Coordinates of C-alpha atoms and ligand atoms in Angstrom, one line a residue:
X274 CA 43.2 191.6 144.3
X275 CA 46.9 192.2 144.8
X276 CA 48.1 195.6 145.8
X277 CA 51.1 195.4 143.4
X278 CA 52.0 193.0 140.6
X279 CA 55.5 193.1 139.4
X280 CA 56.1 191.8 135.8
X281 CA 59.6 190.3 135.7
X282 CA 61.9 188.7 138.3
X283 CA 65.2 190.1 137.0
X284 CA 67.3 192.0 139.4
X285 CA 65.1 195.1 139.4
X286 CA 61.8 193.2 139.7
X287 CA 63.2 191.3 142.7
X288 CA 64.6 194.5 144.3
X289 CA 61.3 196.3 144.1
X290 CA 59.6 193.3 145.5
X291 CA 61.9 193.2 148.5
X292 CA 61.5 197.0 149.1
X293 CA 57.7 196.8 148.8
X294 CA 57.7 194.0 151.3
X295 CA 59.9 196.0 153.7
X296 CA 57.4 198.8 153.3
X297 CA 54.5 196.6 154.3
X298 CA 53.1 195.6 150.8
X299 CA 53.0 192.0 149.7
X300 CA 53.6 192.1 145.9
X301 CA 53.1 189.3 143.4
X302 CA 56.0 188.8 141.0
X303 CA 55.2 187.2 137.6
X304 CA 58.2 185.8 135.7
X305 CA 57.9 184.2 132.3
X306 CA 60.9 181.9 132.8
X307 CA 60.5 178.7 134.8
X308 CA 64.0 179.0 136.4
X309 CA 67.1 181.2 136.6
X310 CA 68.5 182.2 133.2
X311 CA 71.9 180.9 131.8
X312 CA 72.4 184.3 130.1
X313 CA 75.5 186.0 131.5
X314 CA 75.2 189.8 131.7
X315 CA 76.7 192.0 134.4
X316 CA 80.1 191.1 135.8
X317 CA 79.7 193.6 138.6
X318 CA 78.0 196.6 140.1
X319 CA 79.5 200.0 139.8
X320 CA 78.6 203.1 141.8
X321 CA 76.3 204.1 144.7
X322 CA 74.2 201.0 144.4
X323 CA 77.0 199.1 146.1
X324 CA 76.6 201.3 149.2
X325 CA 72.8 201.1 148.8
X326 CA 72.9 197.3 149.0
X327 CA 75.0 197.8 152.2
X328 CA 72.3 199.9 153.6
X329 CA 69.9 197.0 153.2
X330 CA 72.2 194.4 154.6
X331 CA 72.7 192.9 151.2
X332 CA 76.3 193.9 150.5
X333 CA 77.7 191.3 152.9
X334 CA 75.4 188.6 151.4
X335 CA 76.4 189.4 147.8
X336 CA 80.1 190.0 148.4
X337 CA 80.6 187.3 151.0
X338 CA 82.6 189.8 153.1
X339 CA 81.7 191.2 156.5
X340 CA 83.8 194.3 155.9
X341 CA 81.9 197.4 154.8
X342 CA 82.4 198.4 151.1
X343 CA 85.5 200.4 150.2
X344 CA 86.0 202.8 147.3
X345 CA 87.7 201.3 144.3
X346 CA 91.4 202.3 143.8
X347 CA 90.9 202.5 140.0
X348 CA 88.4 202.0 137.3
X349 CA 87.9 202.9 133.6
X350 CA 86.0 205.5 131.6
X351 CA 86.0 205.3 127.8
X352 CA 89.2 203.2 127.9
X353 CA 91.0 205.7 130.1
X354 CA 92.3 204.4 133.4
X355 CA 90.9 206.4 136.4
X356 CA 93.4 206.8 139.2
X357 CA 90.9 207.0 142.0
X358 CA 93.2 206.1 144.9
X359 CA 94.7 209.6 144.5
X360 CA 91.4 211.3 145.2
X361 CA 90.8 212.5 148.8
X362 CA 87.1 211.7 148.7
X363 CA 86.7 208.9 146.2
X364 CA 83.0 208.2 145.5
X365 CA 83.3 205.2 143.2
X366 CA 82.5 201.8 144.7
X367 CA 82.7 198.5 142.7
X368 CA 81.4 195.1 143.5
X369 CA 82.7 192.5 141.0
X370 CA 80.1 189.8 141.2
X371 CA 78.2 188.1 138.4
X372 CA 74.5 189.2 137.9
X373 CA 73.3 185.6 138.6
X374 CA 74.7 185.9 142.2
X375 CA 72.9 189.3 142.7
X376 CA 69.7 187.7 141.4
X377 CA 70.1 184.6 143.6
X378 CA 70.6 186.7 146.8
X379 CA 67.7 189.1 145.9
X380 CA 65.5 186.0 145.2
X381 CA 66.4 184.5 148.6
X382 CA 65.8 187.8 150.3
X383 CA 62.4 188.2 148.6
X384 CA 61.4 184.7 149.8
X385 CA 62.5 185.6 153.4
X386 CA 60.2 188.6 153.2
X387 CA 57.3 186.5 152.1
X388 CA 57.1 187.7 148.5
X389 CA 55.3 185.3 146.1
X390 CA 57.2 184.7 142.9
X391 CA 55.2 182.8 140.2
X392 CA 57.6 181.4 137.6
X393 CA 56.4 180.3 134.2
X394 CA 53.9 183.2 134.2
X395 CA 54.2 185.5 131.2
X396 CA 52.3 188.8 131.1
X397 CA 50.7 189.2 127.7
X398 CA 48.2 192.0 128.2
X399 CA 46.5 194.2 130.6
X400 CA 43.8 196.8 130.8
X401 CA 43.3 199.4 133.5
X402 CA 40.7 201.7 135.0
X403 CA 40.6 204.1 137.9
X404 CA 40.5 201.2 140.4
X405 CA 43.1 198.8 139.2
X406 CA 44.7 196.7 136.5
X407 CA 43.6 193.4 135.0
X408 CA 46.7 191.6 134.0
X409 CA 46.4 188.8 131.4
X410 CA 48.8 185.9 131.4
X411 CA 49.8 183.7 128.4
X412 CA 47.7 180.8 129.7
X413 CA 44.6 183.1 129.8
X414 CA 44.6 183.6 133.6
X415 CA 43.6 187.1 134.8
X416 CA 45.3 188.6 137.8
X417 CA 43.9 191.7 139.3
X418 CA 46.1 194.3 141.0
X419 CA 45.8 197.9 142.1
X420 CA 49.2 198.7 140.5
X421 CA 51.4 197.1 137.9
X422 CA 55.2 197.6 137.8
X423 CA 56.9 196.7 134.5
X424 CA 60.3 195.3 135.4
X425 CA 60.2 193.1 132.3
X426 CA 63.5 194.3 130.6
X427 CA 64.4 196.2 127.5
X428 CA 61.8 194.6 125.3
X429 CA 59.1 195.3 127.9
X430 CA 55.7 194.2 126.9
X431 CA 54.3 196.3 129.8
X432 CA 55.8 199.4 128.3
X433 CA 54.5 198.7 124.8
X434 CA 51.0 197.8 126.0
X435 CA 50.9 201.0 128.1
X436 CA 51.6 203.0 124.9
X437 CA 54.8 204.5 126.3
X438 CA 57.2 205.6 123.6
X439 CA 60.8 204.5 123.8
X440 CA 62.7 207.1 121.7
X441 CA 66.4 206.9 121.2
X442 CA 69.0 205.6 118.8
X443 CA 70.0 202.2 117.5
X444 CA 73.6 201.8 116.4
X445 CA 74.4 199.1 113.9
X446 CA 78.2 199.4 113.3
X447 CA 79.9 197.7 116.3
X448 CA 80.6 194.1 117.2
X449 CA 81.6 193.1 120.7
X450 CA 82.9 189.6 121.4
X451 CA 83.6 188.1 124.8
X452 CA 84.7 184.6 125.9
X453 CA 86.1 182.9 128.9
X454 CA 89.5 181.5 128.0
X455 CA 92.5 179.6 129.3
X456 CA 96.0 180.8 128.7
X457 CA 99.4 179.3 129.8
X458 CA 100.9 180.9 132.9
X459 CA 103.7 182.2 130.7
X460 CA 101.2 184.5 129.0
X461 CA 100.4 186.3 132.2
X462 CA 102.8 189.1 133.3
X463 CA 103.7 188.3 136.9
X464 CA 104.2 191.9 137.8
X465 CA 100.8 193.3 136.5
X466 CA 98.7 190.3 135.8
X467 CA 98.4 191.5 132.2
X468 CA 98.1 189.4 129.1
X469 CA 101.4 189.1 127.3
X470 CA 101.0 189.1 123.6
X471 CA 104.2 188.5 121.5
X472 CA 104.7 191.2 119.0
X473 CA 102.4 193.6 120.8
X474 CA 103.2 193.8 124.5
X475 CA 101.1 193.6 127.6
X476 CA 97.3 194.2 127.8
X477 CA 96.8 195.3 131.4
X478 CA 94.1 193.6 133.4
X479 CA 90.7 195.3 133.7
X480 CA 91.8 198.3 131.6
X481 CA 90.0 198.9 128.3
X482 CA 92.9 199.1 125.9
X483 CA 92.1 201.0 122.7
X484 CA 94.0 201.0 119.4
X485 CA 93.1 202.8 116.2
X486 CA 91.4 199.5 115.1
X487 CA 89.3 198.6 118.2
X488 CA 89.3 197.7 121.8
X489 CA 90.5 194.8 123.9
X490 CA 89.9 193.9 127.5
X491 CA 91.6 191.2 129.6
X492 CA 89.8 190.5 132.9
X493 CA 90.8 188.1 135.6
X494 CA 88.3 187.7 138.4
X495 CA 88.7 185.5 141.5
X496 CA 87.0 182.1 141.1
X497 CA 86.3 182.6 137.4
X498 CA 88.0 181.9 134.2
X499 CA 89.9 184.8 132.6
X500 CA 88.0 186.7 130.0
X501 CA 89.0 188.3 126.7
X502 CA 86.6 190.9 125.1
X503 CA 87.0 192.9 122.0
X504 CA 85.0 195.6 120.2
X505 CA 85.4 196.4 116.5
X506 CA 83.6 198.5 113.9
X507 CA 83.7 196.2 110.9
X508 CA 81.1 197.9 108.6
X509 CA 79.2 194.6 108.1
X510 CA 77.3 192.9 110.9
X511 CA 76.4 189.7 109.0
X512 CA 77.6 186.5 110.6
X513 CA 76.9 183.0 109.3
X514 CA 78.2 180.9 112.2
X515 CA 77.8 181.0 115.9
X516 CA 80.5 182.8 117.8
X517 CA 83.7 180.8 118.3
X518 CA 87.0 181.1 120.1
X519 CA 88.8 181.4 116.8
X520 CA 86.5 184.3 115.8
X521 CA 87.4 186.1 119.1
X522 CA 91.1 185.5 118.7
X523 CA 91.1 186.7 115.1
X524 CA 89.3 189.9 116.3
X525 CA 91.8 190.3 119.1
X526 CA 94.7 189.9 116.6
X527 CA 93.2 192.6 114.4
X528 CA 92.9 195.0 117.4
X529 CA 96.5 194.6 118.6
X530 CA 98.1 193.8 115.3
X531 CA 99.7 190.5 116.5
X532 CA 98.5 186.9 116.9
X533 CA 96.7 186.2 120.2
X534 CA 96.8 182.6 121.6
X535 CA 94.3 181.1 124.1
X536 CA 92.3 177.9 124.6
X537 CA 88.8 177.2 125.8
X538 CA 88.6 176.8 129.5
X539 CA 88.5 173.2 130.9
X540 CA 86.9 173.7 134.3
X541 CA 83.2 173.7 135.1
X542 CA 81.1 176.3 133.3
X543 CA 79.1 178.2 132.6
X544 CA 81.7 179.5 130.0
X545 CA 80.9 182.6 128.2
X546 CA 81.0 182.7 124.4
X547 CA 79.1 185.8 123.3
X548 CA 78.9 188.1 120.2
X549 CA 76.7 191.2 120.4
X550 CA 76.1 193.4 117.4
X551 CA 75.0 197.0 117.5
X552 CA 73.2 198.5 120.4
X553 CA 70.4 200.6 121.6
X554 CA 70.2 203.8 123.7
X555 CA 66.6 204.5 124.5
X556 CA 64.6 206.2 127.3
X557 CA 60.9 205.8 128.0
X558 CA 59.2 209.2 127.4
X559 CA 57.1 208.6 130.6
X560 CA 57.7 206.3 133.6
X561 CA 54.0 206.0 134.4
X562 CA 50.8 205.5 132.5
X563 CA 47.9 205.6 135.0
X564 CA 48.4 202.6 137.3
X565 CA 51.3 201.2 135.4
X566 CA 54.9 202.1 136.2
X567 CA 58.3 201.2 134.6
X568 CA 61.6 200.4 136.3
X569 CA 65.0 199.3 135.2
X570 CA 65.7 198.2 131.6
X571 CA 62.0 198.5 130.8
X572 CA 62.4 202.3 131.2
X573 CA 65.9 202.7 129.8
X574 CA 68.5 200.8 127.7
X575 CA 72.0 201.8 126.9
X576 CA 75.5 200.4 126.2
X577 CA 76.9 198.3 129.1
X578 CA 80.2 200.3 128.9
X579 CA 81.3 201.2 132.4
X580 CA 78.6 198.9 133.9
X581 CA 76.0 201.5 134.9
X582 CA 72.9 199.4 134.4
X583 CA 72.3 198.0 137.9
X584 CA 73.3 201.2 139.6
X585 CA 70.5 202.9 137.7
X586 CA 67.8 200.2 137.8
X587 CA 68.2 199.0 141.4
X588 CA 68.0 202.6 142.6
X589 CA 64.9 203.1 140.4
X590 CA 63.4 200.2 142.4
X591 CA 64.4 201.7 145.8
X592 CA 63.1 205.1 144.8
X593 CA 59.7 203.9 143.7
X594 CA 58.9 201.2 146.3
X595 CA 58.3 203.3 149.4
X596 CA 56.3 205.9 147.5
X597 CA 54.1 203.2 145.9
X598 CA 53.7 201.5 149.3
X599 CA 52.6 204.9 150.9
X600 CA 50.0 205.4 148.1
X601 CA 48.8 201.8 148.4
X602 CA 48.3 202.3 152.2
X603 CA 46.3 205.5 151.5
X604 CA 48.7 207.6 153.5
X605 CA 49.8 209.6 150.5
X606 CA 48.2 210.9 147.3
X607 CA 49.1 209.5 143.9
X608 CA 50.9 212.8 143.1
X609 CA 53.8 211.4 145.2
X610 CA 54.4 209.0 142.3
X611 CA 55.1 211.9 140.0
X612 CA 58.4 212.4 142.0
X613 CA 59.5 209.0 140.9
X614 CA 59.8 210.1 137.3
X615 CA 61.0 213.7 138.0
X616 CA 63.8 212.3 140.2
X617 CA 64.8 209.2 138.3
X618 CA 64.4 210.0 134.6
X619 CA 67.1 212.8 134.7
X620 CA 69.4 210.2 136.3
X621 CA 68.8 207.9 133.3
X622 CA 69.5 210.8 131.0
X623 CA 72.9 211.3 132.6
X624 CA 73.7 207.6 132.3
X625 CA 72.9 207.5 128.6
X626 CA 75.0 210.7 128.2
X627 CA 77.9 208.9 129.9
X628 CA 77.6 205.7 127.9
X629 CA 77.2 207.5 124.6
X630 CA 80.3 209.6 125.4
X631 CA 82.3 206.6 126.4
X632 CA 81.2 204.8 123.2
X633 CA 82.6 207.6 121.1
X634 CA 85.8 207.7 123.1
X635 CA 86.6 204.1 122.4
X636 CA 85.8 204.4 118.7
X637 CA 88.4 203.8 115.9
X638 CA 90.2 206.3 113.8
X639 CA 92.7 209.2 114.1
X640 CA 90.1 211.8 114.8
X641 CA 89.0 209.9 118.0
X642 CA 92.7 209.5 118.8
X643 CA 93.0 213.3 118.7
X644 CA 90.0 213.7 120.9
X645 CA 91.5 211.2 123.4
X646 CA 94.7 213.2 123.6
X647 CA 92.7 216.2 124.7
X648 CA 90.5 214.1 127.1
X649 CA 93.6 212.5 128.6
X650 CA 95.0 215.9 129.4
X651 CA 91.8 216.9 131.1
X652 CA 91.8 213.7 133.1
X653 CA 95.3 214.4 134.4
X654 CA 93.5 217.1 136.6
X655 CA 92.3 215.3 139.8
X656 CA 89.1 217.4 140.0
X657 CA 88.1 216.2 136.5
X658 CA 88.8 212.6 137.5
X659 CA 86.6 213.2 140.6
X660 CA 83.9 214.6 138.4
X661 CA 83.9 211.5 136.1
X662 CA 84.0 209.2 139.1
X663 CA 80.9 211.0 140.6
X664 CA 79.1 210.7 137.3
X665 CA 79.8 206.9 137.2
X666 CA 78.9 206.5 140.8
X667 CA 75.7 208.6 140.5
X668 CA 76.9 210.5 143.6
X669 CA 76.5 213.8 141.8
X670 CA 72.7 213.4 141.8
X671 CA 70.9 216.1 143.7
X672 CA 67.1 215.8 143.6
X673 CA 65.1 219.0 143.9
X674 CA 63.6 218.4 147.4
X675 CA 63.2 222.0 148.3
X676 CA 65.3 224.6 150.2
X677 CA 67.9 223.9 152.8
X678 CA 71.6 223.1 153.2
X679 CA 73.4 221.5 150.2
X680 CA 72.8 218.1 151.8
X681 CA 69.1 218.3 151.0
X682 CA 68.3 216.2 147.9
X683 CA 71.6 214.4 148.2
X684 CA 72.2 210.8 149.2
X685 CA 73.1 210.7 152.8
X686 CA 76.8 210.4 153.5
X687 CA 78.2 207.3 155.2
X688 CA 78.2 208.2 158.9
X689 CA 79.4 206.5 162.0
X690 CA 77.2 207.4 164.9
X691 CA 77.6 207.3 168.6
X692 CA 74.2 206.3 170.1
X693 CA 75.6 205.6 173.5
X694 CA 76.0 201.9 172.8
X695 CA 79.2 202.1 170.8
X696 CA 79.7 203.2 167.2
X697 CA 77.0 202.4 164.7
X698 CA 77.3 202.7 161.0
X699 CA 74.4 204.5 159.3
X700 CA 74.0 201.5 157.0
X701 CA 73.0 199.4 160.1
X702 CA 70.1 201.8 160.8
X703 CA 68.7 201.8 157.3
X704 CA 68.2 198.0 156.8
X705 CA 64.5 198.3 157.7
X706 CA 64.0 200.8 154.9
X707 CA 62.0 203.1 157.3
X708 CA 62.3 206.9 157.2
X709 CA 64.9 208.0 159.7
X710 CA 65.4 211.2 161.6
X711 CA 69.0 211.6 162.9
X712 CA 69.0 214.1 165.7
X713 CA 72.4 215.3 166.8
X714 CA 70.9 218.0 169.0
X715 CA 68.7 215.8 171.2
X716 CA 65.8 218.2 170.8
X717 CA 63.7 216.9 167.9
X718 CA 62.0 213.7 169.3
X719 CA 58.8 215.6 170.4
X720 CA 58.4 217.3 167.0
X721 CA 58.6 214.0 165.2
X722 CA 56.5 212.1 167.7
X723 CA 53.3 212.3 165.7
X724 CA 55.0 210.4 162.9
X725 CA 56.5 207.7 165.2
X726 CA 54.4 205.0 163.5
X727 CA 56.3 205.7 160.2
X728 CA 59.6 207.5 161.1
X729 CA 62.3 206.3 163.4
X730 CA 64.2 208.9 165.5
X731 CA 67.8 208.2 166.5
X732 CA 69.5 210.7 168.8
X733 CA 73.2 210.4 168.4
X734 CA 76.5 212.1 168.2
X735 CA 77.9 212.0 164.7
X736 CA 80.8 213.3 162.7
X737 CA 78.6 215.4 160.4
X738 CA 78.4 219.0 159.2
X739 CA 74.7 218.7 159.9
X740 CA 72.9 218.9 163.3
X741 CA 69.9 216.9 162.1
X742 CA 69.1 214.9 159.0
X743 CA 65.7 213.5 157.8
X744 CA 66.3 210.5 155.5
X745 CA 63.7 209.0 153.1
X746 CA 63.8 205.2 152.8
X747 CA 65.9 205.6 149.7
X748 CA 68.5 207.3 151.9
X749 CA 68.1 210.7 150.2
X750 CA 68.1 213.7 152.6
X751 CA 64.6 215.2 152.7
X752 CA 65.4 217.9 155.3
X753 CA 68.6 218.9 157.1
X754 CA 69.7 221.4 159.6
X755 CA 73.2 222.9 160.3
X756 CA 71.9 225.0 163.2
X757 CA 72.2 224.0 166.9
X758 CA 68.5 225.1 167.1
X759 CA 66.9 223.3 164.1
X760 CA 63.9 224.8 162.3
X761 CA 61.2 222.6 163.8
X762 CA 58.5 223.9 161.5
X763 CA 60.6 223.0 158.5
X764 CA 61.1 219.5 159.9
X765 CA 57.3 219.1 160.4
X766 CA 56.7 220.3 156.8
X767 CA 59.2 217.8 155.4
X768 CA 57.7 215.0 157.5
X769 CA 54.2 215.8 156.2
X770 CA 55.4 216.3 152.6
X771 CA 57.1 212.9 152.3
X772 CA 55.4 210.7 154.9
X773 CA 51.9 212.1 155.2
X774 CA 49.8 213.9 157.8
X775 CA 50.8 213.6 161.5
X776 CA 49.2 210.5 163.2
Ligands
FAD56 C1 76.1 191.9 127.9 C2 75.6 192.7 129.1 C3 76.5 193.1 130.1 C4 76.1 193.9 131.1 N1 77.0 194.2 132.1 C5 76.6 195.0 133.1 C6 77.5 195.3 134.2 O1 78.7 194.9 134.2 N2 77.0 196.0 135.2 C7 75.8 196.4 135.3 O2 75.4 197.1 136.3 N3 74.9 196.1 134.3 C8 75.3 195.4 133.2 N4 74.4 195.1 132.3 C9 73.0 195.6 132.4 C10 72.1 194.7 133.3 O3 72.3 193.4 132.9 C11 70.7 195.2 133.1 O4 70.6 196.5 133.4 C12 69.7 194.4 134.1 O5 69.7 193.0 133.7 C13 68.3 195.0 134.0 O6 67.5 194.3 134.9 P1 65.9 194.3 134.8 O7 65.5 193.5 136.0 O8 65.5 195.6 134.5 O9 65.7 193.5 133.4 P2 66.1 192.0 133.0 O10 67.3 191.6 133.7 O11 66.0 192.0 131.5 O12 64.9 191.1 133.6 C14 63.6 191.2 133.1 C15 62.9 189.9 133.6 O13 61.5 190.0 133.1 C16 61.2 188.7 132.5 N5 60.1 189.0 131.6 C17 60.2 189.6 130.4 N6 59.0 189.7 129.8 C18 58.1 189.2 130.6 C19 56.7 189.1 130.6 N7 56.0 189.5 129.5 N8 56.1 188.5 131.7 C20 56.8 188.1 132.7 N9 58.1 188.2 132.8 C21 58.8 188.8 131.8 C22 62.4 188.2 131.9 O14 62.4 186.8 131.7 C23 63.5 188.6 133.0 O15 63.6 187.7 134.0 C24 74.8 194.3 131.2 C25 73.8 194.0 130.2 C26 74.3 193.2 129.1 C27 73.3 192.8 128.1

């Protein structure tokens, strides 16, 4: 019997497998595909997840850079440029890497941690009782587990078999087209890197450029062919032929009102040639049914606008894993798992609010143009830009973790600590995914000693408004003090609430 079976080795299934392994559980991952998929999805990660990966030592491996992540100087929201460099405390981090790189690194990390991934194993059914789950595979094999995590994507079989509803809306009026292209150097503006279109002007790079007729994006990423994307609202979504470069260029010409010239790329692929019609915004009405839990796209689907998917899903995985591991180990009651849904489902609701709002803002027509004039005026106020940046980053999330300073329930800020052996970044202390007590008073080690098998204590000096911080493995602050004489009873209560009785 396995402690945990994870259905799906997409990014979120791999992430929870790594986190479970760090927490001492050996999960089995079942993946229906026999090898990595050719499908091209995310072009990058946007938001707090970039820093979360840094806090597991994965940012350097995915980005190929030893330097810590830095906030993005600019980004886009609903085809509005966000001037983030002007913000004093910019919360938005972006890591522009293809999803297949993220999946490769997470797969390698899972293997290092001893996770078993069985490819060519499709989950087709399960039944559960109070003791566990019997998972049925397409070839008839039965795998027994104490818990099943559905990380099997938007069409999740696990979600459907668990009887969990997936209410929301399906839109059927938009077509988005994307292709890698090659253009002559004369078509690239040397000053901005934008795409020069005779009769229209310059489409700036990475911005979403809206006209009354649709949207066009020109993206140039290092080591990859440039990409042109369009979105239109044509009224009919019937297509006879597969997507082609000519179809994309005709769409781009309609959007900008002038001919657009490009060729197919000549270098090694994979080259993208994609048409997507319509879209879904749906949220599971429960994240748990008995011994079955959902994460990632199995729990929520939405437009990819603004790139929020991996920020949401990978942090679902990080939130659930340590809780599930504590329940598996018998240290914590199953009620701890209720906090997974109560903390993460509202975050998914905010993401769908954000993607639906952006989808309206990029829409065609003069009424949307009027709305954009007003929205543009609001975005000229830096505080509003900061608010949108925090929404996209997910840094405005505050879980209800009980009373205390404002830091409680928030994701721990990046800190540089002096532990007596030179400066240490907080991200270096969280790679083990163990609970962490940061004690800036040097007085709390004795109070936390009964939890020393589970909780690391670091006495340090740090540039923080707090005098002590208790971090859960997902880096959210479970307890904090701003007093020189911290409330030791409050600390013990938080240790017990999140990590179980004193040892
Ligand atoms: C066009 C597009 C662009 C996107 N761009 C971005 C972006 O720029 N940034 C961003 O953050 N996000 C983006 N996203 C969203 C992101 O790709 C998803 O959120 C992410 O892939 C979800 O990961 P997942 O692991 O939950 O599901 P998936 O990636 O769907 O993985 C599910 C896995 O489960 C397997 N599986 C399915 N059924 C079974 C079964 N019955 N048994 C066993 N295995 C099964 C599948 O084969 C698959 O490997 C984009 C999505 C799309 C479609």
